[in-house]
Short mmCIF file of C-alpha atoms in Angstrom, two decimals:
data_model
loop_
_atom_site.label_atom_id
_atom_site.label_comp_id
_atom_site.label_asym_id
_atom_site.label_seq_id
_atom_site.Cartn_x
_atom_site.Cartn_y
_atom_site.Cartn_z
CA UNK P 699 -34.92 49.83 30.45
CA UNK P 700 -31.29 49.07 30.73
CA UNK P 701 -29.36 51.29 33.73
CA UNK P 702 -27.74 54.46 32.14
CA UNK P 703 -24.19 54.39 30.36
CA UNK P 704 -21.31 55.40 33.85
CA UNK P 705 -19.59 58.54 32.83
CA UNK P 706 -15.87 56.91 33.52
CA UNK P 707 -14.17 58.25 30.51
CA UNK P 708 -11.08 60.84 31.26
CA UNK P 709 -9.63 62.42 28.63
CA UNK P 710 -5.45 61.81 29.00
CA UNK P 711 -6.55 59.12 31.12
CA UNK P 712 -4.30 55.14 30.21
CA UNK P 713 -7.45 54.71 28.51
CA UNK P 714 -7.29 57.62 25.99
CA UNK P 715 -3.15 57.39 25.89
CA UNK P 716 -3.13 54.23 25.19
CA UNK P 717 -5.76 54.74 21.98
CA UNK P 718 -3.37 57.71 20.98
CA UNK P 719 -0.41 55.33 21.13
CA UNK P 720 -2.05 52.79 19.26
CA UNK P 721 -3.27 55.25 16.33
CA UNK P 722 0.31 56.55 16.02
CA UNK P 723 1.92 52.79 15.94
CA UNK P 724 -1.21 51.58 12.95
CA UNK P 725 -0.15 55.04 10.96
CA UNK P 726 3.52 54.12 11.46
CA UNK P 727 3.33 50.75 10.19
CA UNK P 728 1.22 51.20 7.29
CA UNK P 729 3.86 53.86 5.93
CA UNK P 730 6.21 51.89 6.39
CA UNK P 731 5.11 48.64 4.87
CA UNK P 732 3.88 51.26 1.88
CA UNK P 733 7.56 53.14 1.77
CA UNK P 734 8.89 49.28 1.20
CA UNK P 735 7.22 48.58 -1.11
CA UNK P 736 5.17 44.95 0.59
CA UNK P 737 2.48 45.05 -1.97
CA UNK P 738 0.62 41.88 -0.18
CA UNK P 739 1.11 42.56 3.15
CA UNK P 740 -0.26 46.81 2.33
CA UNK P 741 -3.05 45.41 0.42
CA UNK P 742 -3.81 43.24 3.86
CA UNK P 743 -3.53 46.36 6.01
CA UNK P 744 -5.80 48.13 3.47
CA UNK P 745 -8.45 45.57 3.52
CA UNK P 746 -8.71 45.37 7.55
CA UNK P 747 -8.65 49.08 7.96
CA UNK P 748 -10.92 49.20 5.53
CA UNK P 749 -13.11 47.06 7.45
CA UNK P 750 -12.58 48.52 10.86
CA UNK P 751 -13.84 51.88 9.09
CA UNK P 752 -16.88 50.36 8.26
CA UNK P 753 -17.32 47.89 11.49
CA UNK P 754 -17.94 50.88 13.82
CA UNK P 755 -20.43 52.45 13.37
CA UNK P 756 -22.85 49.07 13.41
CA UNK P 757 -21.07 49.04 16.60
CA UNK P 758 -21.98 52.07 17.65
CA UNK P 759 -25.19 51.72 16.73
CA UNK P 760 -25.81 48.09 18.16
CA UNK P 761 -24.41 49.69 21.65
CA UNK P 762 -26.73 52.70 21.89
CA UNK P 763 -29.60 50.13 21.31
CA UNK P 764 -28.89 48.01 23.64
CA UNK P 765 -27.91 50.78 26.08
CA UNK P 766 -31.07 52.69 25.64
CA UNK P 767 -29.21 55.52 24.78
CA UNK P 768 -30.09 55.89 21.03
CA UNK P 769 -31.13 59.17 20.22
CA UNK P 770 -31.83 61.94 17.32
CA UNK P 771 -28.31 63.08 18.08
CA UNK P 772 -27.07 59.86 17.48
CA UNK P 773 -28.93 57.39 15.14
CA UNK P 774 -27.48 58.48 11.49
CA UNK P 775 -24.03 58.80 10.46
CA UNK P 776 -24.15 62.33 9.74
CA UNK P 777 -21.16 63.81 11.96
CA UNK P 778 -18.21 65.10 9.99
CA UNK P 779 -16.34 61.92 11.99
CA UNK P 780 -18.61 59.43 10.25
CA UNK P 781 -18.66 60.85 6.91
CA UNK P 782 -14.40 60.59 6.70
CA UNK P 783 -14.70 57.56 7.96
CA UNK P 784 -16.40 56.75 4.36
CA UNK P 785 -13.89 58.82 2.83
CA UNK P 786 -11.36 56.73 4.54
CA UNK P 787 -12.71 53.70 3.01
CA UNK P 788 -12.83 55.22 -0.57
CA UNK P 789 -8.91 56.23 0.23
CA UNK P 790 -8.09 52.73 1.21
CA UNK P 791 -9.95 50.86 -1.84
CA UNK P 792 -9.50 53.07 -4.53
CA UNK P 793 -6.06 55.25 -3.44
CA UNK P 794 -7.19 58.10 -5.76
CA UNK P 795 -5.61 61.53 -5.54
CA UNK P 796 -8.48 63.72 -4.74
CA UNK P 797 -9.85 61.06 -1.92
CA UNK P 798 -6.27 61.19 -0.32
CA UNK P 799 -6.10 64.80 -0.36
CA UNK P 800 -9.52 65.80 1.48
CA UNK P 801 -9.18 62.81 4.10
CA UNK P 802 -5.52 64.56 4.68
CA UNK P 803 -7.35 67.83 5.64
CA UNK P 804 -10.48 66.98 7.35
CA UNK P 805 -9.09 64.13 8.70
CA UNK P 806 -6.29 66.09 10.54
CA UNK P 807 -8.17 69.05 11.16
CA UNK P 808 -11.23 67.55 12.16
CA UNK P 809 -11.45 64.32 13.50
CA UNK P 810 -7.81 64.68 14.94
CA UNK P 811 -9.28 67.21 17.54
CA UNK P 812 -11.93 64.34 18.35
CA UNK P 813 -9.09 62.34 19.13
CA UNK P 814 -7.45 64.77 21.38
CA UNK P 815 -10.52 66.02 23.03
CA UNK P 816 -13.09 63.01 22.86
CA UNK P 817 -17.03 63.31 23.00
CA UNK P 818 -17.12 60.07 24.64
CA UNK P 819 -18.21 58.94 28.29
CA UNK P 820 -17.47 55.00 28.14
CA UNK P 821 -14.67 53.74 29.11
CA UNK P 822 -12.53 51.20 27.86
CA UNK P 823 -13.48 47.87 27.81
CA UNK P 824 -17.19 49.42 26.56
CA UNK P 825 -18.00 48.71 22.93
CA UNK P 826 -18.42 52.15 22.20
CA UNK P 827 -14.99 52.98 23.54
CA UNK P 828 -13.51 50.52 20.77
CA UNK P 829 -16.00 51.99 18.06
CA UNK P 830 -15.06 55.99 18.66
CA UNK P 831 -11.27 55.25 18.60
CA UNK P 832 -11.90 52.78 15.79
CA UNK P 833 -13.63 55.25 13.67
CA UNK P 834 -11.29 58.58 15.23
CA UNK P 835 -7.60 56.45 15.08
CA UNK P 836 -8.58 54.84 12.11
CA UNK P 837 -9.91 58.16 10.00
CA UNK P 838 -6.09 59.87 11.45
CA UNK P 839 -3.95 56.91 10.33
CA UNK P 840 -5.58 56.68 6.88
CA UNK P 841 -5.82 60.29 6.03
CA UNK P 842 -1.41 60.15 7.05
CA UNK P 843 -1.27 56.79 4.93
CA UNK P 844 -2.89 58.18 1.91
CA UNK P 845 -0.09 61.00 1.92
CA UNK P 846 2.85 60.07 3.61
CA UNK P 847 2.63 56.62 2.13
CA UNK P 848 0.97 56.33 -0.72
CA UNK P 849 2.64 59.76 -1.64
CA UNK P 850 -0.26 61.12 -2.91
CA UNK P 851 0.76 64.81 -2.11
CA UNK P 852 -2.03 67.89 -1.92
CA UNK P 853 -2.59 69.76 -4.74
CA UNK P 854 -2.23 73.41 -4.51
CA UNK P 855 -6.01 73.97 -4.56
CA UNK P 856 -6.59 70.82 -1.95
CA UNK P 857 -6.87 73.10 1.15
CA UNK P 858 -9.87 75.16 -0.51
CA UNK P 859 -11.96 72.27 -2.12
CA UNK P 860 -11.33 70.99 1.16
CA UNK P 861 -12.23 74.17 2.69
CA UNK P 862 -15.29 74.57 0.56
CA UNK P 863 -16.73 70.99 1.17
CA UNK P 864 -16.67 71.58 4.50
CA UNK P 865 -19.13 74.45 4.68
CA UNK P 866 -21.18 72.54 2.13
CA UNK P 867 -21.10 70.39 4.49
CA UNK P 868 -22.03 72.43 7.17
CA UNK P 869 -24.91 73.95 5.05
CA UNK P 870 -26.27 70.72 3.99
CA UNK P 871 -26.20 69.01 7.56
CA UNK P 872 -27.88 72.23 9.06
CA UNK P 873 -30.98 71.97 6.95
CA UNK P 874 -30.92 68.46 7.77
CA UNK P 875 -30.92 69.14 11.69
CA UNK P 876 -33.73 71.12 11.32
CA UNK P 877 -35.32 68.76 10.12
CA UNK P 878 -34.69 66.16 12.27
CA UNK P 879 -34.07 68.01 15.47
CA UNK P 880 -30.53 66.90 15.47
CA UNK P 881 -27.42 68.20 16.65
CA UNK P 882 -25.04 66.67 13.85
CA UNK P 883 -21.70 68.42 13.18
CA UNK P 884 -22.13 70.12 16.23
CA UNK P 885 -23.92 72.80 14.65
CA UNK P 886 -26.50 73.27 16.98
CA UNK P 887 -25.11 73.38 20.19
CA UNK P 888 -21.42 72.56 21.55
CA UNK P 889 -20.34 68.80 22.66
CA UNK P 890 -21.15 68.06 25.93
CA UNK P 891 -17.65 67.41 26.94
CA UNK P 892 -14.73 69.88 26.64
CA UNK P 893 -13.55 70.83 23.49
CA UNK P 894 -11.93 73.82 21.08
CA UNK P 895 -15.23 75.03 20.60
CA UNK P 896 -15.08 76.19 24.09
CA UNK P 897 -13.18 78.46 23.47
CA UNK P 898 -14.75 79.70 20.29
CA UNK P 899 -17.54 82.10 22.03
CA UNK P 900 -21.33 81.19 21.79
CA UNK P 901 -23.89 79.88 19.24
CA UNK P 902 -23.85 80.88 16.48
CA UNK P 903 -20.78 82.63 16.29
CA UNK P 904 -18.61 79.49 16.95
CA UNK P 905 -19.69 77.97 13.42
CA UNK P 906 -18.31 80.51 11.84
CA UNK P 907 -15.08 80.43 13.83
CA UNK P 908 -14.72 76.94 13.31
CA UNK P 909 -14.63 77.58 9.53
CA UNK P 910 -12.08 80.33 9.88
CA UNK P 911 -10.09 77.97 12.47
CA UNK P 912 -10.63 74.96 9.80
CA UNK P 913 -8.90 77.30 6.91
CA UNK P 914 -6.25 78.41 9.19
CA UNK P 915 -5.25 74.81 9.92
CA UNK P 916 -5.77 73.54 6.31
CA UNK P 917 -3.33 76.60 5.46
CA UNK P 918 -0.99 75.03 8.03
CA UNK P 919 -0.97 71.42 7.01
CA UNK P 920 -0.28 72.35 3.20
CA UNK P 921 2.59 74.02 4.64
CA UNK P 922 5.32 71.61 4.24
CA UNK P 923 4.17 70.60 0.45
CA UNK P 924 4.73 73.86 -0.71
CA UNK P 925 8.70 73.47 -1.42
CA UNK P 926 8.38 69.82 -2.91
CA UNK P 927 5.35 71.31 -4.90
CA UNK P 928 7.76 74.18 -6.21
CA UNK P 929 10.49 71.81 -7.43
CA UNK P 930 8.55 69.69 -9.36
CA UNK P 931 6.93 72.65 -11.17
CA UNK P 932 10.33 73.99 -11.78
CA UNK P 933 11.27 70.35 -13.24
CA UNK P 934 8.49 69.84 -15.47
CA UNK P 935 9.61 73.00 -17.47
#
């Protein structure tokens, strides 16, 4: 069997700053080239995100194989983190309104924090390093594109379908961890590595926190929509 995957990863290490810096500069770009107007060359950037999106997790999966490290925790694509990486490829190919909207929420309020607090242990130049920021970066930058530059702005309901998928969600994935032993959306015990949930008090009282928390932030991100949201209701009359 092949020696075990070194622990080297450190969060805020050049490593992880460098993958933050490089998901800021993609979102950047692609809003930019959308604000212009470059149909060809956004189409481009669609297509290859697109593809990166779906890329990583064979990635993933072809490194935990070869590692021996695949396991029950890790062998489907069930994680809230895989799932909007889908939604980020529905975003990019189809650049529908209600698509935009939930990657905007769970992409922020979710897979943002597993950018800023990764549950990851290898270390750049690992494959799996490449395929978590790849899947993370890539869900952040889309779920910004999809508002900021294809303008598709939340509805006023977004933040509760959002809100409500997410705990379906939650309620589906649970049944399927007990099924399969699993520890998918982390409902069944906390990441190994640091994280919010931390600081969220023990199982199970942390899934329900993390739904309140997820609201709170939703609430948050729909913030700055509400004046723009006003004025066009005020124009349409």
């Amino acid at each position: 069997m092949p020696p075990a995957v070194e622990q080297t990863f450190r969060a805020y290490g050049p490593s992880h700053l460098a993958a933050l810096f490089a998901t800021a500069l993609v979102a950047a770009v692609m809003i930019w080239v959308a604000r212009r107007g470059l149909g060809r060359a956004q189409r481009t950037l669609e297509w290859i995100m697109a593809a990166a999106l779906l890329v990583q997790w064979p990635v993933s999966y072809a490194f935990y194989v070869h590692t021996g490290t695949l396991t029950v925790d890790n062998q489907y694509p069930c994680h809230l983190c895989d799932l909007s990486a889908l939604l980020g490829v529905v975003v990019l190919l189809t650049r529908k309104q209600f698509f935009c909207e939930l990657l905007f929420f769970w992409g922020l309020a979710g897979t943002m924090q597993g950018m800023l607090t990764p549950a990851l242990t290898s270390d750049f130049p690992s494959p799996r390093y490449f395929a978590f920021f790849l899947a993370h970066g890539g869900v952040v930058a889309t779920a910004l594109y999809g508002v900021l530059g294809l303008r598709r702005t939340p509805r006023a309901r977004a933040k509760w379908v959002a809100w409500g998928l997410i705990n379906l969600y939650a309620l589906v994935i649970g049944g399927f961890n007990a099924l399969t032993g699993g520890n998918y959306g982390f409902l069944c015990r906390k990441p190994a590595t640091a994280s919010l949930y931390d600081l969220l008090g023990p199982w199970p009282w942390y899934i329900g926190a993390a739904s309140l928390m997820a609201l709170v932030i939703f609430i948050l991100l729909d913030l700055p929509f509400i004046r723009g949201r006003g004025r066009a209701l005020r124009a349409a009359r």
